[in-house]
């Protein structure tokens, strides 16, 4: 019914109408009780019936009577029991509200957002989560390789340096170092300044529940009493590898001198502070937790993996001998180890933009049935330890490229993945700079969801997904990307077999022992100067001791490379001249001269210092 017909009908109404009865307002009805509303409705109904029989005398409605005057009372009565506010403007009649043109325009208004939402949903569903995560990954920082990173040797805040002194003091007590109990910790003689920043303090959820350094009254000064809250599952909520338990077991089974020797055996060519700082950074500068982690990692190396007494001592040459002359089990283990070396399942070559050595893992070459878990673990540790020898200051970490080209589920093996995660999270802390998962196929996204759940958030943040050459160029200079990865460097992996006689120096035990004795004296000097530095770090004596420590650390660096041929079997990287005598690394053969590798001399030798940045 149109508005004109309504007006016409209203004009023809009799002068007596129930519409003339004053209507109650919505506010009055809402405030009335239920009984009052019922009574009012009854009264209105009866009054309406009476008006039809005996109409009251009312004023006639003029023809120009506004339509809103007819509608407004009805609107107020209809909405009387609702609580939402009503507009003072008149509502449209029901016939007008539901007319077809208004409905069509309303649907047209909704079509656009509905279509856009559906398109966005379809796009999101089709998006590859690996490429999405890659697009969200931050590119590599353009840091100068000549600047020490914060929290490293040469770039410590006063608070971090204090934590370093405290950890060295704890190590000295644990190892029974002479004089470690004489004011071994710095308390009164501390650096003036602000307290330790909140970022360097342990989180409240990780507050220490045990003290490692409460001395026993009767036992020797080397004793360490450890009080662990037995009501808790562990001393640390994040101790997923049981390091606290391993720490206590080590203290109970090893003598202080054995612990001392094993800790020092972890120090290779690097500064002793650099090793200790790795554990402090990994445990957010919590000294107690860092000590637990360090001792646990030491025990893993010495009593579980036999890193220095077997894997690095025998190396590739020992594996070749085992696959020829060993018994059935030894022959199998040696053959599996050498198979992985020869096919280049994993190899080290070059550096990224931050000067970190690059390790390339060709995942397509891995088959779970091709080797035992033991040989795979030995091979993994061998590669990690070799990469440590290639670190050139200030770089302290390495970059791993997992080349997923040609990957299928037949190449997936969760055991080595878990082992590598444990290595980098528990036993080689702060050694991982970046992980580049390169050219991962769509099928890998389900695998990644599982693996990511195993990773510590700090390690997970170092994982980046890259595709094609452009993805790698964010982290590696194009001239340092090998052709196998679509780069410019004309280099390919070729395995070089062990050379007879390359490890003859290892038979010279007399020279080896002499060098070890001299190195042990350097350990003692470093410990004595460290104690002097701890006792009075800001006095002239303390400053002198600190400077002397750095000189001794440099001597340890040079001394290690003199001792190295007597302790470590030559590797592929020694034979090809990537690792130079004296600790130099020459990835791109910038030195240009002949190189010497252990006993295998190629020409007249070369200067390792000139090639150290290669």
Coordinates of C-alpha atoms in Angstrom, one line a residue:
X1 CA 0.0 0.0 0.0
X2 CA 1.5 3.3 -1.0
X3 CA 1.8 6.4 1.2
X4 CA -0.8 8.3 -0.9
X5 CA -3.4 5.5 -0.4
X6 CA -2.7 5.6 3.3
X7 CA -3.4 9.3 3.5
X8 CA -6.6 8.9 1.5
X9 CA -7.8 6.2 3.9
X10 CA -6.9 8.3 6.9
X11 CA -9.0 11.2 5.5
X12 CA -12.0 8.9 5.2
X13 CA -11.9 7.7 8.8
X14 CA -14.8 8.7 11.0
X15 CA -14.3 11.5 13.4
X16 CA -14.5 9.1 16.3
X17 CA -11.5 6.8 16.3
X18 CA -9.7 4.8 18.9
X19 CA -6.5 6.5 17.6
X20 CA -7.6 9.6 19.5
X21 CA -7.1 7.8 22.8
X22 CA -3.8 9.0 24.3
X23 CA -1.2 6.2 24.2
X24 CA 1.2 5.6 27.0
X25 CA 4.8 6.2 26.4
X26 CA 7.4 3.4 26.2
X27 CA 9.2 4.7 29.3
X28 CA 6.1 4.4 31.4
X29 CA 5.4 0.8 30.2
X30 CA 9.0 -0.3 30.9
X31 CA 8.9 1.1 34.4
X32 CA 5.5 -0.5 35.2
X33 CA 5.3 -3.9 36.8
X34 CA 4.0 -7.0 35.0
X35 CA 0.6 -6.7 36.7
X36 CA 0.3 -3.0 35.9
X37 CA 1.1 -3.7 32.2
X38 CA -1.6 -6.5 32.1
X39 CA -4.2 -4.2 33.8
X40 CA -3.4 -1.4 31.4
X41 CA -3.8 -3.7 28.4
X42 CA -7.2 -4.8 29.7
X43 CA -8.3 -1.3 30.2
X44 CA -7.2 -0.3 26.7
X45 CA -9.1 -3.3 25.2
X46 CA -12.3 -2.5 27.1
X47 CA -12.1 1.2 26.2
X48 CA -11.7 0.3 22.6
X49 CA -14.8 -1.9 22.7
X50 CA -16.8 0.9 24.4
X51 CA -15.7 3.4 21.8
X52 CA -17.0 1.3 19.0
X53 CA -20.5 1.2 20.6
X54 CA -20.6 4.7 22.1
X55 CA -18.0 6.8 20.3
X56 CA -16.8 9.8 22.4
X57 CA -17.0 13.3 21.0
X58 CA -13.6 14.1 19.6
X59 CA -12.1 16.8 17.4
X60 CA -12.1 15.7 13.7
X61 CA -8.8 14.8 12.1
X62 CA -7.9 17.4 9.4
X63 CA -6.8 16.4 5.9
X64 CA -3.4 17.9 6.4
X65 CA -2.8 15.7 9.6
X66 CA 0.8 14.5 9.4
X67 CA 1.3 10.8 8.9
X68 CA 3.9 10.7 11.5
X69 CA 1.4 11.7 14.1
X70 CA -0.5 8.5 13.3
X71 CA 2.6 6.3 13.3
X72 CA 4.6 7.5 16.3
X73 CA 2.3 6.3 19.1
X74 CA 2.1 2.9 17.5
X75 CA 5.9 2.8 17.4
X76 CA 6.3 3.7 21.0
X77 CA 3.8 1.1 22.1
X78 CA 5.3 -1.7 20.0
X79 CA 8.8 -1.0 21.4
X80 CA 7.7 -0.4 25.0
X81 CA 9.2 -3.5 26.5
X82 CA 12.6 -3.2 24.7
X83 CA 15.6 -1.7 26.2
X84 CA 17.5 -0.4 23.1
X85 CA 17.0 3.3 22.3
X86 CA 14.7 4.4 19.6
X87 CA 15.2 7.1 17.1
X88 CA 12.9 10.1 17.2
X89 CA 12.5 9.8 13.4
X90 CA 9.4 7.9 12.1
X91 CA 9.9 4.3 11.0
X92 CA 8.9 3.2 7.6
X93 CA 5.8 1.2 7.2
X94 CA 6.3 -2.6 6.9
X95 CA 5.3 -2.5 3.3
X96 CA 8.0 0.0 2.5
X97 CA 10.6 -1.7 4.6
X98 CA 10.4 -5.0 2.8
X99 CA 10.0 -3.7 -0.7
X100 CA 12.1 -5.4 -3.4
X101 CA 14.3 -2.4 -4.3
X102 CA 15.5 -2.0 -0.7
X103 CA 16.3 -5.7 -0.3
X104 CA 18.3 -5.7 -3.5
X105 CA 20.4 -2.7 -2.5
X106 CA 21.1 -4.3 0.9
X107 CA 22.4 -7.5 -0.7
X108 CA 24.4 -5.5 -3.2
X109 CA 26.1 -3.8 -0.3
X110 CA 27.0 -7.2 1.2
X111 CA 28.2 -8.8 -2.0
X112 CA 31.6 -7.0 -2.1
X113 CA 32.9 -7.8 1.4
X114 CA 31.6 -11.4 1.1
X115 CA 33.4 -11.9 -2.2
X116 CA 36.6 -10.3 -0.9
X117 CA 36.5 -12.5 2.2
X118 CA 36.1 -15.7 0.1
X119 CA 39.0 -14.7 -2.1
X120 CA 41.2 -14.1 0.9
X121 CA 40.2 -17.4 2.4
X122 CA 41.0 -19.3 -0.8
X123 CA 44.3 -17.5 -1.2
X124 CA 45.3 -18.3 2.4
X125 CA 44.4 -22.0 1.9
X126 CA 46.4 -22.2 -1.2
X127 CA 49.4 -20.4 0.3
X128 CA 52.4 -22.7 0.9
X129 CA 53.3 -22.3 4.6
X130 CA 57.0 -22.8 3.9
X131 CA 57.1 -19.9 1.4
X132 CA 54.9 -17.8 3.7
X133 CA 57.3 -18.4 6.6
X134 CA 60.2 -17.6 4.3
X135 CA 58.6 -14.3 3.3
X136 CA 58.2 -13.4 7.0
X137 CA 61.7 -14.3 7.9
X138 CA 64.0 -11.4 8.5
X139 CA 66.9 -11.2 6.0
X140 CA 70.4 -11.6 7.3
X141 CA 71.8 -8.6 9.1
X142 CA 74.5 -6.7 7.2
X143 CA 77.0 -6.8 10.0
X144 CA 80.6 -6.0 9.5
X145 CA 82.8 -9.1 10.1
X146 CA 85.3 -6.9 11.8
X147 CA 83.0 -6.0 14.8
X148 CA 82.6 -8.2 17.8
X149 CA 79.0 -9.1 18.5
X150 CA 77.6 -8.0 21.9
X151 CA 78.2 -10.6 24.7
X152 CA 81.4 -11.9 23.0
X153 CA 85.1 -11.5 23.9
X154 CA 86.0 -7.8 23.5
X155 CA 82.5 -6.5 23.6
X156 CA 81.1 -7.2 27.1
X157 CA 79.1 -4.9 29.4
X158 CA 80.3 -4.5 33.0
X159 CA 77.5 -6.7 34.1
X160 CA 78.4 -9.4 31.6
X161 CA 82.0 -9.3 32.6
X162 CA 81.0 -9.8 36.2
X163 CA 79.0 -12.9 35.2
X164 CA 82.1 -14.1 33.4
X165 CA 84.2 -13.7 36.5
X166 CA 81.6 -15.5 38.6
X167 CA 81.5 -18.5 36.2
X168 CA 85.3 -18.8 36.1
X169 CA 85.3 -18.7 39.9
X170 CA 82.7 -21.5 40.0
X171 CA 84.8 -23.6 37.5
X172 CA 87.9 -23.1 39.6
X173 CA 86.1 -24.3 42.7
X174 CA 84.7 -27.3 40.9
X175 CA 88.2 -28.2 39.5
X176 CA 90.1 -27.6 42.8
X177 CA 92.2 -24.8 41.4
X178 CA 94.6 -23.5 44.1
X179 CA 93.4 -20.2 45.6
X180 CA 89.9 -20.5 44.2
X181 CA 88.4 -20.2 47.7
X182 CA 90.3 -17.0 48.5
X183 CA 87.8 -14.4 47.7
X184 CA 87.0 -16.3 44.6
X185 CA 83.8 -14.4 43.9
X186 CA 83.5 -10.6 43.3
X187 CA 81.1 -9.0 45.7
X188 CA 82.3 -5.8 47.2
X189 CA 84.7 -5.0 44.4
X190 CA 82.3 -4.6 41.6
X191 CA 81.9 -2.2 38.8
X192 CA 80.1 1.0 39.8
X193 CA 76.9 1.6 37.8
X194 CA 73.4 0.4 37.4
X195 CA 72.2 -3.1 38.4
X196 CA 72.2 -5.9 35.9
X197 CA 69.6 -5.2 33.2
X198 CA 66.4 -7.1 33.3
X199 CA 67.3 -8.7 29.9
X200 CA 70.3 -10.3 31.5
X201 CA 68.6 -11.6 34.6
X202 CA 66.9 -15.0 34.6
X203 CA 63.1 -14.9 34.0
X204 CA 61.0 -15.1 37.2
X205 CA 59.8 -18.6 36.0
X206 CA 63.4 -19.7 35.9
X207 CA 64.6 -18.5 39.3
X208 CA 67.3 -20.7 40.7
X209 CA 66.1 -23.4 43.1
X210 CA 69.6 -24.6 43.9
X211 CA 73.0 -23.2 44.9
X212 CA 76.1 -24.8 43.4
X213 CA 78.7 -23.2 45.6
X214 CA 77.8 -23.8 49.2
X215 CA 81.0 -25.2 50.8
X216 CA 80.9 -28.3 53.0
X217 CA 82.6 -27.7 56.3
X218 CA 84.6 -30.8 56.6
X219 CA 85.4 -31.9 53.1
X220 CA 88.2 -30.6 50.8
X221 CA 88.0 -27.1 49.3
X222 CA 87.1 -28.7 46.0
X223 CA 83.8 -30.0 47.3
X224 CA 80.6 -28.5 45.8
X225 CA 77.3 -29.1 47.6
X226 CA 74.3 -29.0 45.4
X227 CA 70.8 -28.6 46.9
X228 CA 68.0 -29.4 44.5
X229 CA 64.3 -29.0 45.4
X230 CA 63.1 -32.6 45.5
X231 CA 59.5 -31.4 45.2
X232 CA 60.2 -30.3 41.6
X233 CA 60.6 -32.5 38.6
X234 CA 64.0 -30.9 37.9
X235 CA 66.1 -27.9 38.9
X236 CA 65.2 -26.2 35.7
X237 CA 61.9 -26.2 33.9
X238 CA 63.8 -26.0 30.6
X239 CA 66.1 -28.9 31.3
X240 CA 64.6 -31.2 28.6
X241 CA 68.0 -33.0 28.2
X242 CA 68.4 -33.9 31.8
X243 CA 71.5 -31.8 32.2
X244 CA 71.1 -31.2 36.0
X245 CA 70.9 -34.9 36.6
X246 CA 74.0 -35.4 34.4
X247 CA 75.8 -32.6 36.3
X248 CA 75.2 -34.3 39.7
X249 CA 76.2 -37.7 38.3
X250 CA 79.5 -36.2 37.0
X251 CA 80.3 -34.6 40.3
X252 CA 79.7 -37.9 42.0
X253 CA 81.8 -40.0 39.6
X254 CA 84.6 -37.7 38.5
X255 CA 87.5 -36.3 40.4
X256 CA 88.1 -32.5 40.3
X257 CA 91.3 -33.0 38.3
X258 CA 89.5 -35.2 35.7
X259 CA 86.8 -32.5 35.3
X260 CA 89.5 -29.9 34.9
X261 CA 91.4 -31.8 32.2
X262 CA 88.2 -32.5 30.3
X263 CA 87.1 -28.9 30.4
X264 CA 90.4 -27.7 29.1
X265 CA 90.3 -30.3 26.4
X266 CA 87.3 -28.5 25.0
X267 CA 89.4 -25.4 24.4
X268 CA 91.0 -25.7 21.0
X269 CA 92.3 -22.7 19.1
X270 CA 89.7 -20.4 20.6
X271 CA 90.0 -18.0 23.5
X272 CA 89.0 -19.8 26.8
X273 CA 86.6 -16.9 27.5
X274 CA 84.9 -17.5 24.1
X275 CA 84.1 -21.1 25.1
X276 CA 82.8 -20.1 28.6
X277 CA 80.7 -17.2 27.2
X278 CA 78.8 -19.6 24.8
X279 CA 77.3 -21.3 27.9
X280 CA 76.5 -18.0 29.6
X281 CA 74.7 -16.6 26.5
X282 CA 72.9 -19.9 26.0
X283 CA 71.6 -19.7 29.6
X284 CA 70.8 -16.0 29.6
X285 CA 73.7 -15.1 31.8
X286 CA 72.6 -17.4 34.7
X287 CA 75.9 -18.5 36.1
X288 CA 74.6 -21.6 37.9
X289 CA 72.7 -22.9 34.9
X290 CA 75.7 -22.1 32.6
X291 CA 77.9 -24.2 34.8
X292 CA 75.5 -27.1 34.8
X293 CA 75.3 -27.0 31.0
X294 CA 79.1 -26.7 30.6
X295 CA 79.8 -29.8 32.9
X296 CA 77.0 -31.8 31.2
X297 CA 78.4 -31.0 27.7
X298 CA 81.9 -31.9 28.9
X299 CA 80.7 -35.3 30.2
X300 CA 78.8 -35.9 26.9
X301 CA 82.0 -35.3 24.9
X302 CA 84.3 -37.4 27.3
X303 CA 82.1 -40.3 28.3
X304 CA 79.4 -40.6 25.7
X305 CA 80.7 -39.6 22.2
X306 CA 84.4 -39.9 22.9
X307 CA 85.0 -36.8 20.7
X308 CA 88.7 -36.3 21.2
X309 CA 89.7 -39.8 22.1
X310 CA 88.1 -41.5 19.1
X311 CA 86.2 -39.5 16.5
X312 CA 88.7 -36.8 15.9
X313 CA 91.7 -38.9 16.9
X314 CA 90.9 -41.6 14.3
X315 CA 88.9 -39.6 11.8
X316 CA 88.8 -40.6 8.1
X317 CA 92.1 -42.4 8.1
X318 CA 91.0 -44.6 11.0
X319 CA 87.7 -45.3 9.3
X320 CA 89.5 -46.4 6.1
X321 CA 91.6 -48.7 8.1
X322 CA 88.6 -50.1 9.9
X323 CA 86.7 -50.9 6.7
X324 CA 89.7 -52.9 5.5
X325 CA 91.2 -54.5 8.7
X326 CA 88.4 -54.4 11.3
X327 CA 86.1 -57.1 12.5
X328 CA 82.6 -57.4 11.2
X329 CA 81.1 -54.7 13.3
X330 CA 84.0 -52.3 13.1
X331 CA 84.3 -52.8 9.4
X332 CA 80.6 -52.0 8.9
X333 CA 80.9 -48.8 11.1
X334 CA 84.0 -47.6 9.2
X335 CA 82.4 -48.4 5.8
X336 CA 79.2 -46.5 6.7
X337 CA 81.2 -43.5 7.9
X338 CA 83.3 -43.3 4.8
X339 CA 80.3 -43.7 2.5
X340 CA 78.9 -40.5 3.9
X341 CA 82.2 -38.7 3.5
X342 CA 82.7 -39.9 -0.1
X343 CA 79.2 -39.0 -1.5
X344 CA 79.4 -35.6 0.2
X345 CA 76.1 -35.9 2.1
X346 CA 77.4 -33.0 4.0
X347 CA 80.4 -30.7 3.2
X348 CA 82.0 -27.5 4.4
X349 CA 82.8 -24.7 1.9
X350 CA 83.0 -21.0 1.9
X351 CA 81.6 -18.2 4.1
X352 CA 78.4 -16.2 4.2
X353 CA 78.1 -12.4 4.3
X354 CA 79.0 -12.4 8.0
X355 CA 82.2 -14.5 7.6
X356 CA 80.6 -17.6 9.0
X357 CA 81.6 -21.0 7.5
X358 CA 78.9 -22.7 5.4
X359 CA 77.9 -26.3 5.8
X360 CA 75.8 -27.7 3.0
X361 CA 73.6 -30.8 3.7
X362 CA 72.3 -32.5 0.6
X363 CA 69.2 -34.1 2.1
X364 CA 68.4 -36.1 -1.1
X365 CA 71.5 -38.3 -0.6
X366 CA 70.3 -39.6 2.8
X367 CA 68.6 -42.9 3.1
X368 CA 67.7 -44.2 6.5
X369 CA 68.8 -47.8 5.7
X370 CA 72.2 -46.8 4.3
X371 CA 73.9 -46.4 7.7
X372 CA 73.3 -47.1 11.4
X373 CA 72.4 -44.4 13.9
X374 CA 75.8 -44.7 15.5
X375 CA 77.8 -44.0 12.3
X376 CA 75.4 -41.1 11.5
X377 CA 76.0 -39.6 14.9
X378 CA 79.8 -40.0 14.6
X379 CA 79.7 -38.4 11.2
X380 CA 77.6 -35.5 12.5
X381 CA 80.0 -34.8 15.4
X382 CA 82.9 -35.1 13.0
X383 CA 81.5 -32.3 10.8
X384 CA 80.7 -30.0 13.7
X385 CA 84.1 -30.4 15.3
X386 CA 85.8 -29.8 11.9
X387 CA 83.7 -26.6 11.4
X388 CA 84.8 -25.4 14.8
X389 CA 88.4 -25.4 13.5
X390 CA 87.3 -23.2 10.6
X391 CA 85.9 -20.4 12.7
X392 CA 87.9 -17.2 12.1
X393 CA 87.3 -14.3 14.6
X394 CA 85.1 -12.5 15.0
X395 CA 82.8 -15.2 13.6
X396 CA 81.8 -17.6 16.3
X397 CA 79.0 -19.5 14.5
X398 CA 78.3 -21.4 11.3
X399 CA 75.6 -21.3 8.7
X400 CA 73.9 -24.6 7.6
X401 CA 72.2 -24.9 4.2
X402 CA 69.8 -27.9 4.0
X403 CA 69.5 -28.3 0.3
X404 CA 66.0 -29.8 -0.2
X405 CA 66.3 -30.1 -4.0
X406 CA 65.0 -33.5 -5.0
X407 CA 63.7 -34.2 -1.5
X408 CA 61.0 -36.9 -1.0
X409 CA 59.6 -38.6 2.1
X410 CA 62.0 -41.5 1.5
X411 CA 64.8 -39.1 2.5
X412 CA 63.1 -38.2 5.8
X413 CA 64.7 -39.6 9.0
X414 CA 63.7 -38.1 12.3
X415 CA 66.5 -39.6 14.4
X416 CA 69.4 -37.6 12.9
X417 CA 67.2 -34.5 13.1
X418 CA 66.7 -35.0 16.9
X419 CA 70.4 -35.7 17.3
X420 CA 71.4 -32.5 15.6
X421 CA 68.9 -30.5 17.6
X422 CA 70.3 -31.9 20.8
X423 CA 73.9 -31.2 19.7
X424 CA 73.2 -27.5 19.0
X425 CA 70.9 -26.9 22.0
X426 CA 72.8 -28.8 24.7
X427 CA 76.4 -29.6 23.7
X428 CA 77.4 -27.0 21.1
X429 CA 75.6 -23.9 22.4
X430 CA 75.7 -20.7 20.4
X431 CA 77.5 -22.4 17.5
X432 CA 74.6 -22.0 15.1
X433 CA 74.3 -18.8 13.2
X434 CA 71.6 -19.5 10.6
X435 CA 69.8 -22.5 9.1
X436 CA 68.7 -22.0 5.5
X437 CA 66.1 -24.6 4.4
X438 CA 66.6 -24.2 0.6
X439 CA 64.1 -25.2 -2.1
X440 CA 61.8 -27.1 0.2
X441 CA 59.0 -28.9 -1.7
X442 CA 55.4 -28.7 -0.7
X443 CA 55.5 -32.2 0.9
X444 CA 58.0 -30.9 3.5
X445 CA 55.5 -28.6 5.2
X446 CA 54.0 -31.4 7.2
X447 CA 57.5 -32.5 8.3
X448 CA 58.4 -29.0 9.3
X449 CA 55.4 -28.7 11.6
X450 CA 56.7 -31.7 13.5
X451 CA 60.3 -30.5 13.6
X452 CA 59.4 -27.0 14.7
X453 CA 57.7 -28.4 17.8
X454 CA 61.0 -29.9 18.9
X455 CA 63.1 -26.7 18.5
X456 CA 63.9 -24.2 21.2
X457 CA 62.4 -20.8 20.3
X458 CA 65.9 -19.3 20.0
X459 CA 67.0 -22.0 17.5
X460 CA 63.7 -21.9 15.6
X461 CA 64.2 -18.2 15.1
X462 CA 67.4 -18.9 13.2
X463 CA 65.6 -21.1 10.6
X464 CA 64.9 -19.3 7.3
X465 CA 63.3 -20.8 4.1
X466 CA 64.9 -19.8 0.9
X467 CA 64.1 -20.5 -2.8
X468 CA 66.4 -20.3 -5.8
X469 CA 69.4 -18.1 -6.0
X470 CA 67.7 -14.9 -4.9
X471 CA 66.8 -16.5 -1.5
X472 CA 70.4 -17.4 -0.8
X473 CA 71.7 -14.0 -1.9
X474 CA 70.1 -12.5 1.2
X475 CA 72.7 -14.4 3.3
X476 CA 75.6 -15.2 0.9
X477 CA 77.4 -13.2 -1.6
X478 CA 76.6 -14.4 -5.2
X479 CA 80.3 -15.0 -5.8
X480 CA 80.4 -17.4 -2.8
X481 CA 77.3 -19.4 -3.9
X482 CA 78.4 -22.6 -5.6
X483 CA 77.0 -23.5 -9.0
X484 CA 75.2 -26.5 -7.6
X485 CA 73.0 -23.9 -5.8
X486 CA 72.8 -21.7 -8.9
X487 CA 75.6 -19.4 -7.8
X488 CA 78.6 -17.9 -9.5
X489 CA 81.4 -19.9 -7.8
X490 CA 82.8 -22.6 -10.1
X491 CA 83.3 -25.2 -7.4
X492 CA 82.0 -28.7 -6.9
X493 CA 82.5 -31.2 -4.1
X494 CA 85.1 -33.9 -4.8
X495 CA 86.2 -36.2 -2.1
X496 CA 90.0 -36.7 -1.6
X497 CA 90.9 -40.0 -0.1
X498 CA 93.3 -40.3 2.9
X499 CA 97.0 -40.3 1.9
X500 CA 99.3 -42.9 3.4
X501 CA 101.6 -41.4 6.0
X502 CA 99.5 -38.2 6.5
X503 CA 99.0 -39.1 10.2
X504 CA 102.6 -40.2 11.0
X505 CA 103.1 -37.4 13.5
X506 CA 100.5 -39.0 15.7
X507 CA 102.9 -41.8 16.2
X508 CA 105.5 -39.5 17.7
X509 CA 104.2 -39.7 21.3
X510 CA 107.3 -38.2 22.8
X511 CA 106.8 -34.9 21.0
X512 CA 103.1 -35.0 21.6
X513 CA 103.6 -35.4 25.4
X514 CA 106.2 -32.6 25.4
X515 CA 103.7 -30.3 23.7
X516 CA 100.9 -31.3 26.0
X517 CA 103.0 -30.6 29.1
X518 CA 103.8 -27.1 27.8
X519 CA 100.1 -26.5 27.1
X520 CA 99.2 -27.6 30.6
X521 CA 101.6 -25.0 31.9
X522 CA 99.7 -22.4 29.9
X523 CA 96.4 -23.6 31.5
X524 CA 97.9 -23.1 34.9
X525 CA 99.1 -19.5 34.1
X526 CA 95.7 -18.6 32.7
X527 CA 94.0 -19.9 35.8
X528 CA 96.3 -17.9 38.1
X529 CA 95.8 -14.7 36.2
X530 CA 92.1 -15.4 36.2
X531 CA 92.1 -15.7 40.0
X532 CA 94.0 -12.4 40.3
X533 CA 91.5 -10.7 38.0
X534 CA 88.5 -12.1 40.0
X535 CA 89.9 -10.9 43.3
X536 CA 90.4 -7.3 42.3
X537 CA 89.1 -6.6 38.8
X538 CA 89.3 -2.8 38.9
X539 CA 92.6 -2.4 40.6
X540 CA 95.9 -2.0 38.8
X541 CA 96.7 -5.6 39.6
X542 CA 93.4 -6.8 38.2
X543 CA 93.8 -4.8 35.0
X544 CA 97.3 -6.2 34.5
X545 CA 95.9 -9.8 35.1
X546 CA 93.2 -9.2 32.6
X547 CA 95.6 -8.1 29.9
X548 CA 97.9 -11.0 30.7
X549 CA 95.0 -13.4 30.3
X550 CA 94.5 -12.2 26.7
X551 CA 98.2 -12.8 25.9
X552 CA 98.1 -16.3 27.3
X553 CA 94.9 -17.0 25.2
X554 CA 96.9 -16.0 22.1
X555 CA 99.7 -18.3 23.1
X556 CA 97.1 -21.1 23.5
X557 CA 95.8 -20.4 20.0
X558 CA 99.3 -20.7 18.5
X559 CA 100.2 -23.7 20.7
X560 CA 97.1 -25.6 19.6
X561 CA 97.9 -25.6 15.9
X562 CA 101.4 -26.8 16.7
X563 CA 99.9 -29.7 18.7
X564 CA 97.0 -30.4 16.3
X565 CA 98.8 -32.8 13.9
X566 CA 99.7 -35.0 17.0
X567 CA 96.1 -35.2 18.2
X568 CA 93.8 -35.0 15.2
X569 CA 93.7 -37.2 12.1
X570 CA 93.9 -35.3 8.9
X571 CA 90.6 -34.6 7.1
X572 CA 89.4 -33.9 3.6
X573 CA 89.8 -30.2 4.3
X574 CA 93.5 -30.6 5.3
X575 CA 94.2 -32.5 2.2
X576 CA 92.5 -30.0 -0.1
X577 CA 94.2 -27.0 1.6
X578 CA 91.1 -25.4 3.0
X579 CA 92.6 -25.7 6.6
X580 CA 96.1 -24.4 6.6
X581 CA 98.8 -25.0 9.2
X582 CA 98.7 -22.4 11.9
X583 CA 94.9 -22.2 11.8
X584 CA 94.4 -20.3 8.5
X585 CA 91.4 -21.1 6.3
X586 CA 91.7 -20.6 2.5
X587 CA 88.3 -21.3 1.0
X588 CA 88.8 -19.4 -2.2
X589 CA 92.6 -20.0 -2.6
X590 CA 93.4 -16.3 -2.2
X591 CA 96.8 -17.1 -0.8
X592 CA 97.8 -18.5 -4.1
X593 CA 100.9 -20.3 -2.8
X594 CA 101.5 -23.9 -2.1
X595 CA 100.1 -25.3 1.1
X596 CA 101.2 -27.8 3.7
X597 CA 98.7 -30.2 5.3
X598 CA 100.1 -32.2 8.2
X599 CA 102.9 -34.3 6.8
X600 CA 101.7 -34.0 3.2
X601 CA 103.6 -31.0 2.0
X602 CA 102.6 -29.3 -1.3
X603 CA 105.4 -27.0 -2.3
X604 CA 107.2 -24.7 0.1
X605 CA 104.2 -23.9 2.4
X606 CA 102.1 -20.8 2.8
X607 CA 101.5 -18.2 5.3
X608 CA 98.3 -19.1 7.3
X609 CA 97.9 -15.5 8.5
X610 CA 97.5 -14.2 4.9
X611 CA 94.8 -16.8 4.2
X612 CA 92.9 -16.5 7.5
X613 CA 90.2 -14.3 6.0
X614 CA 89.7 -16.5 2.9

